């Protein structure tokens, strides 16, 4: 009998007791809305913003209803207009092009490299071809590109950078926190990310004008002076009648749950790194498997794991994924013909009229992805790696594999 993994790839850790206590206190007083405060009280949301700003070393921070709302707010704050092209990675998740589309702008996709980061040569070509002035850079699955090269290129091209740090909260590039290279950094506090409030997000920046616009956009009415990690009221004076209210605030209940978790981020990065490296060691040398190199300057959060099956026919990949699933290994395949669960790829986002990107198609055709929740132990990771290595060997040597639909049909 071959071994089978029986754990869950989607089980989070509980909310820390301090967060539960703080949440119950908010429920007892009932003032969940961030601007519903009594004399002398500072809302949980305002405190959370101050603490997250300090954690990433940003001057300003705004908490929002979701990571997607943070990205759309960032694009609006940069005054991206309807119909305007906005550059983004072709390898990302649906809320990224969705944020661009939500303001009527046009996603322009950029090829991904085999390292799963944005292709800088193609970025330059797409920027020049479209005249785009904004890049929504997704650090997809935690893989950070050479940020010095990217920022130098974008500065030269006059392209402002918004960082989507949904997978890099707590990560760094050369010691600089992810989200602190571009004009604005956006983060998600959704359950599957690095701190958990069910739904939620942050936007950080050092630019007072952008911060004031973002606060007004989030729906601050004329109560922006109750923020702490925001510019002084005079910055709002010139903008308050000009910027629309696109209601997307965070509430005090979520903020209460999140505050103790911000302080846990560095420890979580260390724990995730141990799981990630365990998987890396377990899969080293597996047949037909190419691991993704991690640059020395990248202090990553290993909350998920990716590898490539380069050159494998679709049917062989499908057999591998099915074989792993039968033994409890929950894998996502970015090359699958149809979108499944949380996973779709650029060709599926038809509202954006995507143009085929051959390099990205080649990479995604063999791209396998799995979650590494902190509820996994190092023993779990070693067992999953053993199962995947065995299934890879079986699939790699299978002579004839049933043909299935081509992974990249469109
Ligand atoms: C989850 C996610 C987001 C958006 O976060 P939500 O809080 O769910 O809106 C953005 N980008 C990527 C890559 C994500 O995985």
Tab-separated table of C-alpha atoms and ligand atoms in Angstrom:
chain	number	residue	atom	x	y	z
A	1	UNK	CA	0.000	0.000	0.000
A	2	UNK	CA	1.462	3.353	-0.954
A	3	UNK	CA	1.340	6.113	1.669
A	4	UNK	CA	-1.343	8.788	1.606
A	5	UNK	CA	-1.350	12.301	3.095
A	6	UNK	CA	-4.491	12.959	5.129
A	7	UNK	CA	-3.934	16.571	6.251
A	8	UNK	CA	-5.620	19.691	4.848
A	9	UNK	CA	-3.950	22.101	2.420
A	10	UNK	CA	-6.461	24.819	3.351
A	11	UNK	CA	-6.506	24.778	7.166
A	12	UNK	CA	-5.375	28.038	8.771
A	13	UNK	CA	-4.030	28.543	12.249
A	14	UNK	CA	-6.551	29.951	14.757
A	15	UNK	CA	-6.790	33.697	15.370
A	16	UNK	CA	-4.435	34.477	18.292
A	17	UNK	CA	-6.171	34.772	21.679
A	18	UNK	CA	-5.257	38.471	21.918
A	19	UNK	CA	-7.100	39.048	18.639
A	20	UNK	CA	-10.132	37.096	19.836
A	21	UNK	CA	-10.226	39.131	23.075
A	22	UNK	CA	-9.915	42.407	21.175
A	23	UNK	CA	-12.622	41.329	18.723
A	24	UNK	CA	-14.984	40.426	21.571
A	25	UNK	CA	-14.356	43.827	23.150
A	26	UNK	CA	-15.362	45.520	19.871
A	27	UNK	CA	-18.469	43.338	19.681
A	28	UNK	CA	-19.397	44.260	23.271
A	29	UNK	CA	-19.129	48.029	22.725
A	30	UNK	CA	-20.681	47.762	19.285
A	31	UNK	CA	-18.698	50.536	17.605
A	32	UNK	CA	-17.601	48.526	14.592
A	33	UNK	CA	-17.500	51.415	12.125
A	34	UNK	CA	-14.040	52.980	12.106
A	35	UNK	CA	-15.363	56.519	12.586
A	36	UNK	CA	-17.714	55.539	15.417
A	37	UNK	CA	-15.516	56.506	18.379
A	38	UNK	CA	-16.195	58.040	21.780
A	39	UNK	CA	-14.272	61.050	23.085
A	40	UNK	CA	-10.600	60.233	23.439
A	41	UNK	CA	-10.927	56.821	21.772
A	42	UNK	CA	-8.702	55.829	18.851
A	43	UNK	CA	-10.352	53.252	16.598
A	44	UNK	CA	-8.776	49.801	16.221
A	45	UNK	CA	-8.568	50.489	12.475
A	46	UNK	CA	-6.522	53.674	12.957
A	47	UNK	CA	-4.191	51.856	15.369
A	48	UNK	CA	-3.781	48.961	12.959
A	49	UNK	CA	-2.826	51.373	10.161
A	50	UNK	CA	-0.261	53.005	12.386
A	51	UNK	CA	1.228	49.627	13.361
A	52	UNK	CA	1.336	48.271	9.815
A	53	UNK	CA	2.937	51.509	8.552
A	54	UNK	CA	5.631	51.100	11.210
A	55	UNK	CA	6.115	47.428	10.307
A	56	UNK	CA	6.887	48.171	6.636
A	57	UNK	CA	8.486	51.561	7.321
A	58	UNK	CA	5.883	53.567	5.386
A	59	UNK	CA	4.777	57.112	6.196
A	60	UNK	CA	1.110	56.429	5.396
A	61	UNK	CA	-1.147	53.390	5.569
A	62	UNK	CA	-4.831	52.897	4.812
A	63	UNK	CA	-6.789	49.759	5.732
A	64	UNK	CA	-9.405	48.677	3.205
A	65	UNK	CA	-12.126	46.098	2.674
A	66	UNK	CA	-9.921	43.796	0.544
A	67	UNK	CA	-6.640	43.536	-1.327
A	68	UNK	CA	-8.550	44.009	-4.571
A	69	UNK	CA	-10.111	47.199	-3.204
A	70	UNK	CA	-6.622	48.397	-2.207
A	71	UNK	CA	-5.325	47.889	-5.775
A	72	UNK	CA	-8.302	49.649	-7.368
A	73	UNK	CA	-7.937	52.475	-4.829
A	74	UNK	CA	-4.233	52.778	-5.688
A	75	UNK	CA	-4.977	53.043	-9.417
A	76	UNK	CA	-7.687	55.636	-8.756
A	77	UNK	CA	-5.342	57.597	-6.490
A	78	UNK	CA	-2.851	57.679	-9.386
A	79	UNK	CA	-5.736	59.062	-11.470
A	80	UNK	CA	-5.686	56.261	-14.028
A	81	UNK	CA	-8.457	57.107	-16.491
A	82	UNK	CA	-11.006	54.839	-18.199
A	83	UNK	CA	-9.517	53.263	-21.310
A	84	UNK	CA	-5.952	53.869	-20.127
A	85	UNK	CA	-3.550	50.914	-20.533
A	86	UNK	CA	-2.172	49.497	-17.261
A	87	UNK	CA	0.704	47.013	-17.390
A	88	UNK	CA	0.552	43.848	-15.292
A	89	UNK	CA	2.068	40.386	-15.097
A	90	UNK	CA	0.397	37.750	-17.264
A	91	UNK	CA	1.050	35.283	-14.425
A	92	UNK	CA	-1.110	36.513	-11.577
A	93	UNK	CA	-4.556	35.909	-10.080
A	94	UNK	CA	-7.900	37.249	-11.259
A	95	UNK	CA	-8.271	40.184	-8.782
A	96	UNK	CA	-5.240	41.920	-10.336
A	97	UNK	CA	-6.599	42.450	-13.871
A	98	UNK	CA	-9.993	42.768	-12.146
A	99	UNK	CA	-8.800	45.833	-10.227
A	100	UNK	CA	-7.654	47.402	-13.506
A	101	UNK	CA	-10.937	46.551	-15.217
A	102	UNK	CA	-12.957	47.848	-12.240
A	103	UNK	CA	-11.935	51.414	-13.059
A	104	UNK	CA	-12.515	50.943	-16.789
A	105	UNK	CA	-8.813	50.768	-17.602
A	106	UNK	CA	-7.259	48.183	-19.917
A	107	UNK	CA	-4.939	45.435	-18.620
A	108	UNK	CA	-1.819	44.949	-20.770
A	109	UNK	CA	-0.159	41.658	-19.906
A	110	UNK	CA	3.600	41.142	-19.656
A	111	UNK	CA	5.345	37.790	-20.152
A	112	UNK	CA	6.606	35.751	-17.208
A	113	UNK	CA	10.073	34.167	-17.030
A	114	UNK	CA	10.894	30.602	-15.958
A	115	UNK	CA	11.727	32.090	-12.550
A	116	UNK	CA	8.034	33.117	-12.324
A	117	UNK	CA	8.840	36.837	-12.289
A	118	UNK	CA	7.963	39.579	-14.771
A	119	UNK	CA	10.043	39.615	-17.990
A	120	UNK	CA	11.769	43.009	-17.937
A	121	UNK	CA	12.542	43.073	-21.680
A	122	UNK	CA	8.898	42.417	-22.503
A	123	UNK	CA	7.823	44.972	-19.886
A	124	UNK	CA	9.871	47.609	-21.683
A	125	UNK	CA	8.466	46.594	-25.073
A	126	UNK	CA	4.853	46.664	-23.801
A	127	UNK	CA	5.363	50.011	-22.052
A	128	UNK	CA	6.754	51.534	-25.248
A	129	UNK	CA	4.092	49.956	-27.467
A	130	UNK	CA	1.158	51.137	-25.336
A	131	UNK	CA	2.462	54.307	-23.681
A	132	UNK	CA	1.232	52.944	-20.333
A	133	UNK	CA	2.242	55.102	-17.363
A	134	UNK	CA	1.374	52.627	-14.581
A	135	UNK	CA	2.519	49.060	-13.788
A	136	UNK	CA	0.486	46.968	-11.345
A	137	UNK	CA	3.301	44.566	-10.425
A	138	UNK	CA	2.126	41.291	-8.925
A	139	UNK	CA	4.698	39.481	-6.784
A	140	UNK	CA	2.825	36.360	-7.742
A	141	UNK	CA	3.204	33.421	-5.346
A	142	UNK	CA	5.882	35.381	-3.519
A	143	UNK	CA	8.470	35.453	-6.321
A	144	UNK	CA	10.121	38.883	-6.311
A	145	UNK	CA	11.921	40.065	-9.458
A	146	UNK	CA	15.161	42.064	-9.375
A	147	UNK	CA	13.566	45.169	-7.844
A	148	UNK	CA	16.589	47.379	-8.498
A	149	UNK	CA	16.475	46.562	-12.214
A	150	UNK	CA	12.682	46.884	-12.343
A	151	UNK	CA	12.598	50.271	-10.615
A	152	UNK	CA	15.473	51.599	-12.743
A	153	UNK	CA	13.618	50.514	-15.886
A	154	UNK	CA	10.281	51.973	-14.756
A	155	UNK	CA	11.911	55.237	-13.694
A	156	UNK	CA	13.575	55.481	-17.105
A	157	UNK	CA	10.247	54.789	-18.846
A	158	UNK	CA	8.271	57.168	-16.618
A	159	UNK	CA	6.101	54.266	-15.373
A	160	UNK	CA	4.725	54.475	-11.798
A	161	UNK	CA	4.735	51.160	-9.942
A	162	UNK	CA	1.958	49.803	-7.716
A	163	UNK	CA	3.082	46.619	-5.960
A	164	UNK	CA	0.574	43.829	-5.383
A	165	UNK	CA	2.019	42.216	-2.244
A	166	UNK	CA	-0.807	39.750	-1.623
A	167	UNK	CA	1.866	37.004	-1.505
A	168	UNK	CA	4.784	39.033	-0.135
A	169	UNK	CA	3.544	40.600	3.102
A	170	UNK	CA	6.583	40.226	5.369
A	171	UNK	CA	8.996	39.569	2.482
A	172	UNK	CA	11.964	41.766	1.577
A	173	UNK	CA	14.252	42.479	-1.366
A	174	UNK	CA	17.786	43.466	-0.250
A	175	UNK	CA	16.332	44.240	3.164
A	176	UNK	CA	13.608	46.582	1.851
A	177	UNK	CA	10.092	45.361	2.688
A	178	UNK	CA	8.015	44.263	-0.294
A	179	UNK	CA	5.635	47.070	-1.202
A	180	UNK	CA	8.182	49.796	-0.431
A	181	UNK	CA	9.875	50.056	-3.829
A	182	UNK	CA	7.045	51.470	-5.926
A	183	UNK	CA	4.815	54.516	-5.426
A	184	UNK	CA	2.191	52.418	-3.606
A	185	UNK	CA	2.205	48.965	-2.000
A	186	UNK	CA	-1.022	46.927	-1.666
A	187	UNK	CA	-1.571	43.944	0.639
A	188	UNK	CA	-4.365	41.495	1.391
A	189	UNK	CA	-5.452	40.184	4.794
A	190	UNK	CA	-7.778	37.621	3.263
A	191	UNK	CA	-7.816	34.203	4.937
A	192	UNK	CA	-5.390	32.512	2.509
A	193	UNK	CA	-2.696	35.200	2.818
A	194	UNK	CA	-0.194	35.968	5.595
A	195	UNK	CA	-2.415	37.531	8.252
A	196	UNK	CA	-6.068	36.605	8.436
A	197	UNK	CA	-9.185	38.710	8.912
A	198	UNK	CA	-11.377	36.842	6.448
A	199	UNK	CA	-11.274	39.778	4.053
A	200	UNK	CA	-9.264	42.974	4.188
A	201	UNK	CA	-6.331	44.878	2.713
A	202	UNK	CA	-3.821	47.704	3.107
A	203	UNK	CA	-2.364	50.404	0.931
A	204	UNK	CA	0.935	52.074	1.913
A	205	UNK	CA	2.795	55.032	0.421
A	206	UNK	CA	5.156	57.873	1.350
A	207	UNK	CA	3.372	60.325	-0.967
A	208	UNK	CA	1.043	62.643	0.982
A	209	UNK	CA	-1.109	63.501	-2.044
A	210	UNK	CA	-1.626	59.852	-2.968
A	211	UNK	CA	-2.357	58.950	0.660
A	212	UNK	CA	-4.951	61.723	1.016
A	213	UNK	CA	-6.638	60.717	-2.222
A	214	UNK	CA	-6.711	57.080	-1.083
A	215	UNK	CA	-8.254	57.966	2.301
A	216	UNK	CA	-10.941	60.083	0.608
A	217	UNK	CA	-11.581	57.361	-1.984
A	218	UNK	CA	-12.003	54.736	0.742
A	219	UNK	CA	-14.992	56.676	2.055
A	220	UNK	CA	-13.689	58.906	4.864
A	221	UNK	CA	-16.432	61.553	4.503
A	222	UNK	CA	-15.030	64.611	6.328
A	223	UNK	CA	-13.617	62.478	9.154
A	224	UNK	CA	-10.104	61.956	7.770
A	225	UNK	CA	-8.582	63.720	10.794
A	226	UNK	CA	-9.376	60.562	12.805
A	227	UNK	CA	-6.687	58.668	10.903
A	228	UNK	CA	-3.222	58.463	12.406
A	229	UNK	CA	-1.149	57.072	9.538
A	230	UNK	CA	-2.506	59.728	7.124
A	231	UNK	CA	-1.347	63.211	6.089
A	232	UNK	CA	-2.449	66.273	8.105
A	233	UNK	CA	-5.873	67.856	7.350
A	234	UNK	CA	-4.420	70.629	5.195
A	235	UNK	CA	-3.395	68.079	2.545
A	236	UNK	CA	-7.045	67.011	2.340
A	237	UNK	CA	-8.358	70.580	2.019
A	238	UNK	CA	-7.444	70.899	-1.644
A	239	UNK	CA	-8.777	67.437	-2.514
A	240	UNK	CA	-11.869	66.832	-0.387
A	241	UNK	CA	-14.393	68.171	-2.916
A	242	UNK	CA	-12.641	66.654	-5.914
A	243	UNK	CA	-12.172	63.002	-4.944
A	244	UNK	CA	-15.189	60.650	-5.051
A	245	UNK	CA	-16.172	58.374	-2.144
A	246	UNK	CA	-15.782	54.767	-3.350
A	247	UNK	CA	-16.826	53.150	-0.079
A	248	UNK	CA	-14.352	50.370	0.793
A	249	UNK	CA	-13.303	50.911	4.397
A	250	UNK	CA	-12.072	48.324	6.880
A	251	UNK	CA	-14.035	47.968	10.135
A	252	UNK	CA	-12.856	47.782	13.751
A	253	UNK	CA	-13.707	44.095	14.137
A	254	UNK	CA	-11.269	43.004	11.453
A	255	UNK	CA	-8.693	45.498	12.653
A	256	UNK	CA	-8.931	44.037	16.171
A	257	UNK	CA	-8.325	40.535	14.785
A	258	UNK	CA	-5.351	41.734	12.731
A	259	UNK	CA	-3.400	43.893	15.184
A	260	UNK	CA	-1.739	41.041	17.120
A	261	UNK	CA	-0.992	39.235	13.844
A	262	UNK	CA	1.156	42.060	12.443
A	263	UNK	CA	3.602	41.427	15.266
A	264	UNK	CA	3.720	37.735	14.273
A	265	UNK	CA	4.700	38.285	10.631
A	266	UNK	CA	8.458	37.883	11.044
A	267	UNK	CA	8.052	34.678	13.011
A	268	UNK	CA	5.613	33.371	10.410
A	269	UNK	CA	8.136	34.127	7.652
A	270	UNK	CA	10.710	32.001	9.496
A	271	UNK	CA	8.255	29.134	9.971
A	272	UNK	CA	7.102	29.282	6.347
A	273	UNK	CA	10.708	29.292	5.203
A	274	UNK	CA	11.356	26.045	7.072
A	275	UNK	CA	8.370	24.361	5.393
A	276	UNK	CA	9.396	25.712	1.996
A	277	UNK	CA	12.973	24.516	2.336
A	278	UNK	CA	11.757	21.118	3.491
A	279	UNK	CA	9.701	20.820	0.296
A	280	UNK	CA	12.643	22.026	-1.786
A	281	UNK	CA	14.894	19.340	-0.286
A	282	UNK	CA	12.231	16.658	-0.626
A	283	UNK	CA	11.659	17.373	-4.304
A	284	UNK	CA	15.311	17.857	-5.293
A	285	UNK	CA	16.115	15.329	-8.002
A	286	UNK	CA	12.483	14.246	-8.631
A	287	UNK	CA	12.076	13.041	-12.246
A	288	UNK	CA	11.262	15.758	-14.735
A	289	UNK	CA	10.759	18.339	-11.973
A	290	UNK	CA	12.438	21.766	-12.202
A	291	UNK	CA	12.511	23.750	-8.972
A	292	UNK	CA	12.349	27.554	-9.035
A	293	UNK	CA	15.655	29.193	-8.024
A	294	UNK	CA	15.317	31.766	-5.222
A	295	UNK	CA	17.653	34.757	-5.553
A	296	UNK	CA	19.967	35.473	-2.655
A	297	UNK	CA	18.533	39.005	-2.218
A	298	UNK	CA	14.982	37.725	-1.860
A	299	UNK	CA	13.839	37.275	1.740
A	300	UNK	CA	10.690	35.397	0.772
A	301	UNK	CA	7.643	34.120	2.637
A	302	UNK	CA	7.242	30.502	1.523
A	303	UNK	CA	3.483	30.258	1.985
A	304	UNK	CA	3.119	28.318	-1.255
A	305	UNK	CA	5.394	26.192	-3.421
A	306	UNK	CA	5.746	26.054	-7.221
A	307	UNK	CA	7.681	23.849	-9.590
A	308	UNK	CA	7.819	23.266	-13.337
A	309	UNK	CA	7.351	20.104	-15.363
A	310	UNK	CA	9.090	21.499	-18.430
A	311	UNK	CA	8.232	19.934	-21.748
A	312	UNK	CA	5.721	17.448	-20.285
A	313	UNK	CA	2.722	16.710	-22.497
A	314	UNK	CA	-0.576	17.874	-21.013
A	315	UNK	CA	-1.781	14.296	-20.522
A	316	UNK	CA	1.315	13.411	-18.516
A	317	UNK	CA	0.886	16.458	-16.269
A	318	UNK	CA	-2.794	15.592	-15.810
A	319	UNK	CA	-1.834	12.056	-14.824
A	320	UNK	CA	0.671	13.376	-12.293
A	321	UNK	CA	-1.871	15.788	-10.755
A	322	UNK	CA	-4.501	13.031	-10.567
A	323	UNK	CA	-2.006	10.565	-9.077
A	324	UNK	CA	-1.019	13.084	-6.412
A	325	UNK	CA	-4.679	13.885	-5.664
A	326	UNK	CA	-5.480	10.199	-5.154
A	327	UNK	CA	-2.830	10.189	-2.424
A	328	UNK	CA	-3.970	13.384	-0.701
A	329	UNK	CA	-1.700	15.836	-2.545
A	330	UNK	CA	-3.740	18.899	-3.519
A	331	UNK	CA	-2.005	20.512	-6.492
A	332	UNK	CA	-3.053	23.330	-8.767
A	333	UNK	CA	-2.058	23.235	-12.413
A	334	UNK	CA	-1.869	26.584	-14.186
A	335	UNK	CA	-1.821	24.795	-17.536
A	336	UNK	CA	-5.239	23.161	-17.116
A	337	UNK	CA	-7.611	23.924	-19.982
A	338	UNK	CA	-10.358	25.340	-17.783
A	339	UNK	CA	-10.110	27.610	-14.754
A	340	UNK	CA	-10.627	25.689	-11.479
A	341	UNK	CA	-10.993	26.897	-7.888
A	342	UNK	CA	-8.897	30.019	-7.339
A	343	UNK	CA	-6.744	29.347	-10.396
A	344	UNK	CA	-7.276	30.877	-13.805
A	345	UNK	CA	-4.751	32.384	-16.217
A	346	UNK	CA	-4.566	35.393	-18.471
A	347	UNK	CA	-6.132	33.724	-21.501
A	348	UNK	CA	-9.286	33.144	-19.428
A	349	UNK	CA	-9.745	36.868	-18.679
A	350	UNK	CA	-11.596	37.552	-21.896
A	351	UNK	CA	-12.856	41.016	-20.896
A	352	UNK	CA	-9.210	42.128	-21.235
A	353	UNK	CA	-8.943	40.818	-24.835
A	354	UNK	CA	-5.677	39.058	-24.011
A	355	UNK	CA	-3.137	38.637	-26.796
A	356	UNK	CA	-1.350	35.239	-26.765
A	357	UNK	CA	1.976	35.296	-24.911
A	358	UNK	CA	4.002	32.275	-26.072
A	359	UNK	CA	6.621	32.360	-23.332
A	360	UNK	CA	3.997	32.586	-20.585
A	361	UNK	CA	1.977	29.791	-22.212
A	362	UNK	CA	5.069	27.574	-22.199
A	363	UNK	CA	5.824	28.268	-18.532
A	364	UNK	CA	2.224	27.912	-17.324
A	365	UNK	CA	1.690	24.689	-19.317
A	366	UNK	CA	3.984	22.910	-16.848
A	367	UNK	CA	3.449	25.011	-13.714
A	368	UNK	CA	2.351	23.212	-10.558
A	369	UNK	CA	1.389	25.092	-7.423
A	370	UNK	CA	0.524	24.060	-3.886
A	371	UNK	CA	-0.259	25.779	-0.615
A	372	UNK	CA	1.961	25.321	2.418
A	373	UNK	CA	-0.267	26.295	5.365
A	374	UNK	CA	1.401	26.886	8.718
A	375	UNK	CA	-0.662	24.006	10.108
A	376	UNK	CA	1.680	21.664	8.164
A	377	UNK	CA	4.546	20.157	10.118
A	378	UNK	CA	7.962	19.447	8.636
A	379	UNK	CA	6.989	15.752	8.743
A	380	UNK	CA	3.893	16.533	6.637
A	381	UNK	CA	6.024	18.386	4.116
A	382	UNK	CA	8.506	15.506	3.880
A	383	UNK	CA	5.656	13.045	3.306
A	384	UNK	CA	4.033	15.207	0.606
A	385	UNK	CA	7.407	15.573	-1.129
A	386	UNK	CA	7.884	11.772	-1.083
A	387	UNK	CA	4.433	11.215	-2.589
A	388	UNK	CA	5.004	13.833	-5.300
A	389	UNK	CA	8.435	12.425	-6.164
A	390	UNK	CA	6.969	8.920	-6.552
A	391	UNK	CA	4.073	10.175	-8.663
A	392	UNK	CA	6.421	12.265	-10.825
A	393	UNK	CA	8.554	9.170	-11.457
A	394	UNK	CA	5.465	7.142	-12.391
A	395	UNK	CA	4.070	9.825	-14.691
A	396	UNK	CA	7.458	10.534	-16.272
A	397	UNK	CA	8.023	6.909	-17.238
A	398	UNK	CA	4.466	6.080	-18.320
A	399	UNK	CA	4.819	5.184	-21.992
A	400	UNK	CA	1.440	6.078	-23.348
A	401	UNK	CA	-0.719	8.627	-21.642
A	402	UNK	CA	-4.348	9.174	-22.453
A	403	UNK	CA	-4.654	12.331	-24.528
A	404	UNK	CA	-6.600	15.109	-22.808
A	405	UNK	CA	-7.481	18.594	-24.039
A	406	UNK	CA	-4.419	20.702	-24.801
A	407	UNK	CA	-3.612	22.976	-21.860
A	408	UNK	CA	-3.328	26.121	-23.897
A	409	UNK	CA	-6.112	25.912	-26.417
A	410	UNK	CA	-6.764	29.629	-26.755
B	1	LIG	C1	-5.627	37.325	-3.074
B	1	LIG	C2	-4.925	38.134	-4.076
B	1	LIG	C3	-5.221	39.484	-4.302
B	1	LIG	C4	-6.401	40.209	-3.733
B	1	LIG	O1	-6.718	40.001	-2.475
B	1	LIG	P1	-8.236	39.988	-1.929
B	1	LIG	O2	-8.027	40.496	-0.560
B	1	LIG	O3	-8.730	38.605	-2.023
B	1	LIG	O4	-9.031	40.976	-2.763
B	1	LIG	C5	-4.427	40.177	-5.172
B	1	LIG	N1	-3.412	39.599	-5.820
B	1	LIG	C6	-3.113	38.315	-5.674
B	1	LIG	C7	-1.972	37.752	-6.434
B	1	LIG	C8	-3.865	37.533	-4.805
B	1	LIG	O5	-3.584	36.231	-4.664
